Amino acid sequence: MKTTLFAAAIVSIVWLSGCTSSDPKERAADAIESNASAQAHEIQAAAAQRAEVMSNQSGQLASEADNAGGYQGQSLDVRADALKKESRIIEAQAAAQADAVKTAGAARAKAIRSQ
């Protein structure tokens, strides 16, 4: 994540160097918004990866449940369903965190612009 944030900062600096705005407040506000957006994207990408792994595990457990049958199969089905639900929760949590990061970045940028 640090590498991604560093890369986002570099991209922001390069992008800002090409901007025509010479207002330092505007450049700082733009950098804050850009960094917040990059951080939000990283949060969602990491969550999507975790959710994908859990979804794959859920599929494997469901297959094992079909093969096992009986009480063991039922137990495996419960675990598979729980992993699916947990993966959805992880994605929803990441979306909320990403929105919070973007909102905070926009608020900081607005504060800088209004000074």
Short mmCIF file of N, CA, C and O in Angstrom, two decimals:
data_model
loop_
_atom_site.label_atom_id
_atom_site.label_comp_id
_atom_site.label_asym_id
_atom_site.label_seq_id
_atom_site.Cartn_x
_atom_site.Cartn_y
_atom_site.Cartn_z
N MET A 1 0.82 -1.18 0.00
CA MET A 1 0.00 0.00 0.00
C MET A 1 0.87 1.25 0.00
O MET A 1 0.52 2.22 -0.66
N LYS A 2 2.00 1.20 0.71
CA LYS A 2 2.90 2.35 0.73
C LYS A 2 3.43 2.63 -0.67
O LYS A 2 3.57 3.77 -1.07
N THR A 3 3.73 1.56 -1.41
CA THR A 3 4.24 1.73 -2.76
C THR A 3 3.20 2.40 -3.64
O THR A 3 3.51 3.29 -4.42
N THR A 4 1.95 1.99 -3.49
CA THR A 4 0.88 2.58 -4.28
C THR A 4 0.70 4.05 -3.93
O THR A 4 0.51 4.88 -4.82
N LEU A 5 0.73 4.36 -2.63
CA LEU A 5 0.59 5.76 -2.22
C LEU A 5 1.75 6.60 -2.71
O LEU A 5 1.56 7.73 -3.15
N PHE A 6 2.96 6.04 -2.68
CA PHE A 6 4.13 6.75 -3.19
C PHE A 6 3.97 6.98 -4.69
O PHE A 6 4.23 8.08 -5.17
N ALA A 7 3.53 5.94 -5.41
CA ALA A 7 3.31 6.08 -6.85
C ALA A 7 2.24 7.12 -7.13
O ALA A 7 2.36 7.93 -8.06
N ALA A 8 1.19 7.13 -6.33
CA ALA A 8 0.12 8.12 -6.50
C ALA A 8 0.65 9.52 -6.26
O ALA A 8 0.28 10.47 -6.97
N ALA A 9 1.52 9.66 -5.27
CA ALA A 9 2.10 10.97 -4.99
C ALA A 9 2.97 11.44 -6.16
O ALA A 9 2.91 12.60 -6.56
N ILE A 10 3.74 10.52 -6.73
CA ILE A 10 4.58 10.85 -7.89
C ILE A 10 3.71 11.27 -9.07
O ILE A 10 3.97 12.27 -9.73
N VAL A 11 2.67 10.47 -9.32
CA VAL A 11 1.75 10.79 -10.42
C VAL A 11 1.12 12.16 -10.18
O VAL A 11 0.98 12.96 -11.11
N SER A 12 0.74 12.44 -8.94
CA SER A 12 0.14 13.73 -8.61
C SER A 12 1.11 14.87 -8.88
O SER A 12 0.73 15.89 -9.44
N ILE A 13 2.35 14.68 -8.49
CA ILE A 13 3.35 15.73 -8.70
C ILE A 13 3.58 15.96 -10.18
O ILE A 13 3.62 17.10 -10.64
N VAL A 14 3.70 14.87 -10.94
CA VAL A 14 3.90 15.00 -12.38
C VAL A 14 2.70 15.66 -13.03
O VAL A 14 2.83 16.56 -13.86
N TRP A 15 1.51 15.24 -12.60
CA TRP A 15 0.30 15.82 -13.16
C TRP A 15 0.21 17.30 -12.81
O TRP A 15 -0.13 18.12 -13.64
N LEU A 16 0.53 17.61 -11.57
CA LEU A 16 0.44 18.99 -11.14
C LEU A 16 1.48 19.87 -11.83
O LEU A 16 1.23 21.05 -12.08
N SER A 17 2.62 19.31 -12.18
CA SER A 17 3.64 20.11 -12.85
C SER A 17 3.17 20.50 -14.25
O SER A 17 3.61 21.51 -14.78
N GLY A 18 2.27 19.75 -14.82
CA GLY A 18 1.73 20.07 -16.13
C GLY A 18 0.52 20.99 -16.07
O GLY A 18 0.03 21.45 -17.09
N CYS A 19 0.02 21.25 -14.88
CA CYS A 19 -1.15 22.12 -14.73
C CYS A 19 -0.78 23.56 -15.02
O CYS A 19 0.34 24.00 -14.77
N THR A 20 -1.76 24.28 -15.52
CA THR A 20 -1.51 25.69 -15.81
C THR A 20 -1.73 26.58 -14.60
O THR A 20 -1.33 27.73 -14.61
N SER A 21 -2.37 26.06 -13.57
CA SER A 21 -2.64 26.86 -12.38
C SER A 21 -1.35 27.14 -11.64
O SER A 21 -0.57 26.25 -11.35
N SER A 22 -1.14 28.42 -11.32
CA SER A 22 0.05 28.78 -10.56
C SER A 22 -0.29 29.05 -9.10
O SER A 22 0.58 29.40 -8.32
N ASP A 23 -1.55 28.89 -8.75
CA ASP A 23 -2.00 29.11 -7.39
C ASP A 23 -1.57 27.94 -6.50
O ASP A 23 -2.01 26.81 -6.72
N PRO A 24 -0.71 28.17 -5.53
CA PRO A 24 -0.24 27.07 -4.68
C PRO A 24 -1.36 26.40 -3.90
O PRO A 24 -1.33 25.18 -3.69
N LYS A 25 -2.35 27.17 -3.49
CA LYS A 25 -3.47 26.57 -2.76
C LYS A 25 -4.24 25.60 -3.66
O LYS A 25 -4.61 24.51 -3.21
N GLU A 26 -4.45 25.98 -4.89
CA GLU A 26 -5.18 25.11 -5.83
C GLU A 26 -4.38 23.84 -6.10
O GLU A 26 -4.94 22.75 -6.15
N ARG A 27 -3.08 23.99 -6.27
CA ARG A 27 -2.23 22.80 -6.52
C ARG A 27 -2.26 21.88 -5.31
O ARG A 27 -2.35 20.66 -5.45
N ALA A 28 -2.18 22.44 -4.11
CA ALA A 28 -2.21 21.62 -2.89
C ALA A 28 -3.55 20.91 -2.76
O ALA A 28 -3.60 19.72 -2.42
N ALA A 29 -4.62 21.62 -3.03
CA ALA A 29 -5.96 21.02 -2.94
C ALA A 29 -6.11 19.89 -3.96
O ALA A 29 -6.66 18.82 -3.65
N ASP A 30 -5.63 20.13 -5.17
CA ASP A 30 -5.70 19.09 -6.20
C ASP A 30 -4.89 17.86 -5.81
O ASP A 30 -5.31 16.72 -6.04
N ALA A 31 -3.73 18.08 -5.20
CA ALA A 31 -2.89 16.96 -4.77
C ALA A 31 -3.58 16.15 -3.67
O ALA A 31 -3.53 14.92 -3.68
N ILE A 32 -4.23 16.84 -2.76
CA ILE A 32 -4.95 16.15 -1.68
C ILE A 32 -6.06 15.29 -2.26
O ILE A 32 -6.22 14.12 -1.89
N GLU A 33 -6.83 15.85 -3.18
CA GLU A 33 -7.91 15.09 -3.80
C GLU A 33 -7.39 13.90 -4.59
O GLU A 33 -7.96 12.80 -4.53
N SER A 34 -6.31 14.09 -5.29
CA SER A 34 -5.71 13.01 -6.07
C SER A 34 -5.19 11.89 -5.18
O SER A 34 -5.40 10.71 -5.46
N ASN A 35 -4.53 12.27 -4.10
CA ASN A 35 -4.03 11.27 -3.17
C ASN A 35 -5.16 10.51 -2.49
O ASN A 35 -5.08 9.29 -2.29
N ALA A 36 -6.22 11.21 -2.14
CA ALA A 36 -7.37 10.55 -1.51
C ALA A 36 -8.01 9.57 -2.48
O ALA A 36 -8.38 8.45 -2.09
N SER A 37 -8.11 9.96 -3.72
CA SER A 37 -8.68 9.07 -4.74
C SER A 37 -7.82 7.83 -4.93
O SER A 37 -8.33 6.70 -5.02
N ALA A 38 -6.51 8.01 -4.96
CA ALA A 38 -5.60 6.87 -5.12
C ALA A 38 -5.68 5.94 -3.91
O ALA A 38 -5.69 4.71 -4.05
N GLN A 39 -5.76 6.52 -2.72
CA GLN A 39 -5.86 5.71 -1.50
C GLN A 39 -7.19 4.94 -1.49
O GLN A 39 -7.22 3.76 -1.13
N ALA A 40 -8.26 5.58 -1.90
CA ALA A 40 -9.57 4.92 -1.95
C ALA A 40 -9.54 3.75 -2.94
O ALA A 40 -10.07 2.67 -2.66
N HIS A 41 -8.91 3.98 -4.06
CA HIS A 41 -8.80 2.91 -5.06
C HIS A 41 -8.01 1.73 -4.50
O HIS A 41 -8.38 0.57 -4.70
N GLU A 42 -6.94 2.01 -3.79
CA GLU A 42 -6.12 0.96 -3.20
C GLU A 42 -6.91 0.16 -2.16
O GLU A 42 -6.80 -1.07 -2.09
N ILE A 43 -7.70 0.83 -1.36
CA ILE A 43 -8.53 0.16 -0.36
C ILE A 43 -9.48 -0.82 -1.03
O ILE A 43 -9.62 -1.97 -0.62
N GLN A 44 -10.14 -0.34 -2.09
CA GLN A 44 -11.10 -1.20 -2.78
C GLN A 44 -10.42 -2.35 -3.51
O GLN A 44 -10.95 -3.46 -3.54
N ALA A 45 -9.26 -2.11 -4.09
CA ALA A 45 -8.55 -3.17 -4.79
C ALA A 45 -8.10 -4.26 -3.82
O ALA A 45 -8.22 -5.46 -4.12
N ALA A 46 -7.60 -3.87 -2.66
CA ALA A 46 -7.17 -4.85 -1.66
C ALA A 46 -8.35 -5.67 -1.16
O ALA A 46 -8.26 -6.89 -1.00
N ALA A 47 -9.47 -5.01 -0.95
CA ALA A 47 -10.67 -5.71 -0.49
C ALA A 47 -11.18 -6.67 -1.56
O ALA A 47 -11.62 -7.78 -1.25
N ALA A 48 -11.13 -6.24 -2.80
CA ALA A 48 -11.58 -7.11 -3.89
C ALA A 48 -10.72 -8.36 -3.97
O ALA A 48 -11.24 -9.46 -4.21
N GLN A 49 -9.43 -8.21 -3.75
CA GLN A 49 -8.54 -9.37 -3.73
C GLN A 49 -8.89 -10.33 -2.61
O GLN A 49 -8.99 -11.54 -2.81
N ARG A 50 -9.07 -9.78 -1.41
CA ARG A 50 -9.44 -10.62 -0.26
C ARG A 50 -10.78 -11.32 -0.50
O ARG A 50 -10.94 -12.50 -0.20
N ALA A 51 -11.73 -10.58 -1.04
CA ALA A 51 -13.06 -11.14 -1.30
C ALA A 51 -12.98 -12.25 -2.35
O ALA A 51 -13.68 -13.26 -2.23
N GLU A 52 -12.15 -12.07 -3.33
CA GLU A 52 -11.99 -13.10 -4.38
C GLU A 52 -11.43 -14.38 -3.80
O GLU A 52 -11.89 -15.48 -4.11
N VAL A 53 -10.43 -14.26 -2.94
CA VAL A 53 -9.86 -15.44 -2.28
C VAL A 53 -10.92 -16.16 -1.46
O VAL A 53 -11.07 -17.39 -1.53
N MET A 54 -11.69 -15.39 -0.71
CA MET A 54 -12.74 -16.00 0.13
C MET A 54 -13.83 -16.64 -0.72
O MET A 54 -14.34 -17.71 -0.38
N SER A 55 -14.16 -16.02 -1.82
CA SER A 55 -15.16 -16.58 -2.72
C SER A 55 -14.68 -17.91 -3.31
O SER A 55 -15.45 -18.87 -3.43
N ASN A 56 -13.41 -17.96 -3.67
CA ASN A 56 -12.83 -19.21 -4.19
C ASN A 56 -12.85 -20.30 -3.12
O ASN A 56 -13.17 -21.46 -3.40
N GLN A 57 -12.51 -19.92 -1.89
CA GLN A 57 -12.55 -20.89 -0.79
C GLN A 57 -13.97 -21.38 -0.57
O GLN A 57 -14.19 -22.57 -0.31
N SER A 58 -14.92 -20.49 -0.69
CA SER A 58 -16.33 -20.85 -0.53
C SER A 58 -16.73 -21.88 -1.59
O SER A 58 -17.42 -22.86 -1.28
N GLY A 59 -16.31 -21.66 -2.81
CA GLY A 59 -16.61 -22.60 -3.89
C GLY A 59 -16.01 -23.97 -3.64
O GLY A 59 -16.65 -25.01 -3.90
N GLN A 60 -14.79 -23.97 -3.14
CA GLN A 60 -14.13 -25.25 -2.83
C GLN A 60 -14.87 -25.99 -1.71
O GLN A 60 -15.07 -27.21 -1.78
N LEU A 61 -15.26 -25.25 -0.69
CA LEU A 61 -16.00 -25.88 0.41
C LEU A 61 -17.35 -26.42 -0.06
O LEU A 61 -17.79 -27.49 0.37
N ALA A 62 -17.99 -25.69 -0.95
CA ALA A 62 -19.28 -26.14 -1.48
C ALA A 62 -19.11 -27.45 -2.26
O ALA A 62 -19.94 -28.36 -2.14
N SER A 63 -18.02 -27.54 -3.02
CA SER A 63 -17.75 -28.79 -3.75
C SER A 63 -17.48 -29.94 -2.79
O SER A 63 -17.97 -31.06 -2.99
N GLU A 64 -16.71 -29.66 -1.76
CA GLU A 64 -16.43 -30.69 -0.75
C GLU A 64 -17.72 -31.11 -0.05
O GLU A 64 -17.90 -32.29 0.26
N ALA A 65 -18.60 -30.16 0.19
CA ALA A 65 -19.87 -30.45 0.86
C ALA A 65 -20.72 -31.38 -0.01
O ALA A 65 -21.34 -32.32 0.51
N ASP A 66 -20.73 -31.13 -1.30
CA ASP A 66 -21.48 -31.99 -2.21
C ASP A 66 -20.95 -33.42 -2.19
O ASP A 66 -21.72 -34.38 -2.22
N ASN A 67 -19.63 -33.54 -2.13
CA ASN A 67 -19.00 -34.87 -2.12
C ASN A 67 -19.17 -35.57 -0.77
O ASN A 67 -19.32 -36.79 -0.73
N ALA A 68 -19.15 -34.80 0.30
CA ALA A 68 -19.19 -35.40 1.63
C ALA A 68 -20.59 -35.88 2.00
O ALA A 68 -20.76 -36.98 2.53
N GLY A 69 -21.58 -35.06 1.76
CA GLY A 69 -22.95 -35.41 2.12
C GLY A 69 -23.13 -35.47 3.63
O GLY A 69 -22.21 -35.23 4.41
N GLY A 70 -24.32 -35.78 4.05
CA GLY A 70 -24.62 -35.95 5.47
C GLY A 70 -24.36 -34.71 6.29
O GLY A 70 -24.38 -33.58 5.80
N TYR A 71 -24.08 -34.95 7.57
CA TYR A 71 -23.84 -33.84 8.49
C TYR A 71 -22.56 -33.10 8.15
O TYR A 71 -22.48 -31.87 8.29
N GLN A 72 -21.55 -33.82 7.71
CA GLN A 72 -20.30 -33.17 7.34
C GLN A 72 -20.54 -32.24 6.15
O GLN A 72 -20.04 -31.12 6.11
N GLY A 73 -21.33 -32.68 5.20
CA GLY A 73 -21.66 -31.85 4.06
C GLY A 73 -22.43 -30.61 4.47
O GLY A 73 -22.19 -29.51 3.96
N GLN A 74 -23.36 -30.79 5.40
CA GLN A 74 -24.13 -29.64 5.89
C GLN A 74 -23.22 -28.63 6.59
O GLN A 74 -23.36 -27.42 6.42
N SER A 75 -22.29 -29.15 7.36
CA SER A 75 -21.34 -28.29 8.06
C SER A 75 -20.48 -27.50 7.06
O SER A 75 -20.25 -26.30 7.23
N LEU A 76 -20.03 -28.17 6.02
CA LEU A 76 -19.22 -27.50 5.00
C LEU A 76 -20.04 -26.46 4.24
O LEU A 76 -19.52 -25.41 3.87
N ASP A 77 -21.32 -26.76 4.00
CA ASP A 77 -22.19 -25.79 3.34
C ASP A 77 -22.33 -24.51 4.17
O ASP A 77 -22.32 -23.40 3.63
N VAL A 78 -22.46 -24.68 5.47
CA VAL A 78 -22.57 -23.53 6.36
C VAL A 78 -21.30 -22.68 6.29
O VAL A 78 -21.36 -21.44 6.20
N ARG A 79 -20.16 -23.33 6.29
CA ARG A 79 -18.88 -22.60 6.19
C ARG A 79 -18.77 -21.88 4.85
O ARG A 79 -18.29 -20.75 4.78
N ALA A 80 -19.20 -22.55 3.78
CA ALA A 80 -19.15 -21.94 2.45
C ALA A 80 -20.03 -20.69 2.39
O ALA A 80 -19.62 -19.64 1.87
N ASP A 81 -21.24 -20.80 2.93
CA ASP A 81 -22.14 -19.65 2.95
C ASP A 81 -21.56 -18.51 3.79
O ASP A 81 -21.68 -17.34 3.42
N ALA A 82 -20.96 -18.85 4.91
CA ALA A 82 -20.37 -17.83 5.78
C ALA A 82 -19.24 -17.09 5.06
O ALA A 82 -19.12 -15.86 5.17
N LEU A 83 -18.42 -17.82 4.32
CA LEU A 83 -17.33 -17.17 3.58
C LEU A 83 -17.88 -16.23 2.50
O LEU A 83 -17.34 -15.14 2.28
N LYS A 84 -18.94 -16.65 1.83
CA LYS A 84 -19.56 -15.79 0.82
C LYS A 84 -20.06 -14.50 1.45
O LYS A 84 -19.84 -13.40 0.94
N LYS A 85 -20.75 -14.64 2.56
CA LYS A 85 -21.30 -13.46 3.25
C LYS A 85 -20.17 -12.56 3.75
O LYS A 85 -20.25 -11.34 3.65
N GLU A 86 -19.13 -13.16 4.28
CA GLU A 86 -18.00 -12.37 4.78
C GLU A 86 -17.32 -11.60 3.65
O GLU A 86 -16.92 -10.45 3.82
N SER A 87 -17.21 -12.25 2.48
CA SER A 87 -16.58 -11.55 1.34
C SER A 87 -17.40 -10.34 0.92
O SER A 87 -16.85 -9.30 0.58
N ARG A 88 -18.73 -10.45 1.00
CA ARG A 88 -19.59 -9.31 0.66
C ARG A 88 -19.43 -8.19 1.70
O ARG A 88 -19.44 -7.01 1.36
N ILE A 89 -19.29 -8.58 2.95
CA ILE A 89 -19.10 -7.59 4.02
C ILE A 89 -17.78 -6.86 3.83
O ILE A 89 -17.71 -5.63 4.00
N ILE A 90 -16.75 -7.59 3.48
CA ILE A 90 -15.43 -6.98 3.25
C ILE A 90 -15.51 -5.95 2.13
O ILE A 90 -14.98 -4.84 2.24
N GLU A 91 -16.20 -6.29 1.04
CA GLU A 91 -16.33 -5.36 -0.06
C GLU A 91 -17.16 -4.13 0.33
O GLU A 91 -16.82 -3.00 -0.04
N ALA A 92 -18.22 -4.34 1.09
CA ALA A 92 -19.05 -3.22 1.53
C ALA A 92 -18.27 -2.30 2.48
O ALA A 92 -18.36 -1.07 2.39
N GLN A 93 -17.51 -2.91 3.37
CA GLN A 93 -16.70 -2.13 4.30
C GLN A 93 -15.65 -1.31 3.54
O GLN A 93 -15.43 -0.14 3.85
N ALA A 94 -15.03 -1.92 2.55
CA ALA A 94 -14.02 -1.21 1.76
C ALA A 94 -14.65 -0.05 1.00
O ALA A 94 -14.05 1.03 0.91
N ALA A 95 -15.85 -0.26 0.47
CA ALA A 95 -16.53 0.82 -0.24
C ALA A 95 -16.81 1.99 0.71
O ALA A 95 -16.62 3.16 0.35
N ALA A 96 -17.24 1.67 1.92
CA ALA A 96 -17.50 2.72 2.91
C ALA A 96 -16.22 3.45 3.30
O ALA A 96 -16.20 4.69 3.42
N GLN A 97 -15.14 2.69 3.49
CA GLN A 97 -13.86 3.31 3.84
C GLN A 97 -13.35 4.19 2.69
O GLN A 97 -12.85 5.29 2.92
N ALA A 98 -13.49 3.70 1.47
CA ALA A 98 -13.05 4.47 0.31
C ALA A 98 -13.84 5.77 0.20
O ALA A 98 -13.27 6.83 -0.07
N ASP A 99 -15.15 5.68 0.40
CA ASP A 99 -15.98 6.89 0.37
C ASP A 99 -15.55 7.87 1.45
O ASP A 99 -15.50 9.09 1.22
N ALA A 100 -15.24 7.35 2.63
CA ALA A 100 -14.81 8.22 3.74
C ALA A 100 -13.49 8.91 3.42
O ALA A 100 -13.32 10.11 3.70
N VAL A 101 -12.57 8.18 2.81
CA VAL A 101 -11.28 8.77 2.44
C VAL A 101 -11.47 9.86 1.40
O VAL A 101 -10.89 10.95 1.50
N LYS A 102 -12.31 9.58 0.39
CA LYS A 102 -12.57 10.59 -0.64
C LYS A 102 -13.26 11.82 -0.05
O LYS A 102 -12.91 12.96 -0.39
N THR A 103 -14.22 11.60 0.82
CA THR A 103 -14.94 12.71 1.44
C THR A 103 -14.00 13.56 2.29
O THR A 103 -14.06 14.79 2.26
N ALA A 104 -13.14 12.89 3.05
CA ALA A 104 -12.18 13.63 3.88
C ALA A 104 -11.21 14.42 3.01
O ALA A 104 -10.89 15.57 3.32
N GLY A 105 -10.76 13.82 1.93
CA GLY A 105 -9.87 14.53 1.00
C GLY A 105 -10.55 15.74 0.38
O GLY A 105 -9.95 16.81 0.28
N ALA A 106 -11.80 15.56 -0.02
CA ALA A 106 -12.54 16.68 -0.60
C ALA A 106 -12.74 17.79 0.43
O ALA A 106 -12.65 18.98 0.09
N ALA A 107 -12.99 17.42 1.67
CA ALA A 107 -13.18 18.43 2.72
C ALA A 107 -11.89 19.19 2.98
O ALA A 107 -11.91 20.43 3.13
N ARG A 108 -10.77 18.46 3.03
CA ARG A 108 -9.48 19.15 3.24
C ARG A 108 -9.16 20.08 2.07
O ARG A 108 -8.69 21.19 2.26
N ALA A 109 -9.44 19.59 0.85
CA ALA A 109 -9.18 20.40 -0.33
C ALA A 109 -10.07 21.67 -0.32
O ALA A 109 -9.61 22.76 -0.64
N LYS A 110 -11.32 21.50 0.05
CA LYS A 110 -12.24 22.64 0.12
C LYS A 110 -11.76 23.66 1.15
O LYS A 110 -11.83 24.87 0.92
N ALA A 111 -11.28 23.15 2.28
CA ALA A 111 -10.77 24.05 3.33
C ALA A 111 -9.58 24.84 2.84
O ALA A 111 -9.46 26.04 3.11
N ILE A 112 -8.70 24.19 2.10
CA ILE A 112 -7.52 24.88 1.57
C ILE A 112 -7.94 25.93 0.55
O ILE A 112 -7.44 27.06 0.56
N ARG A 113 -8.86 25.57 -0.32
CA ARG A 113 -9.31 26.50 -1.35
C ARG A 113 -10.03 27.72 -0.76
O ARG A 113 -10.00 28.81 -1.34
N SER A 114 -10.68 27.53 0.37
CA SER A 114 -11.46 28.63 0.95
C SER A 114 -10.62 29.57 1.81
O SER A 114 -11.12 30.59 2.27
N GLN A 115 -9.38 29.25 2.02
CA GLN A 115 -8.52 30.11 2.85
C GLN A 115 -8.11 31.36 2.11
O GLN A 115 -7.91 31.43 0.98
#
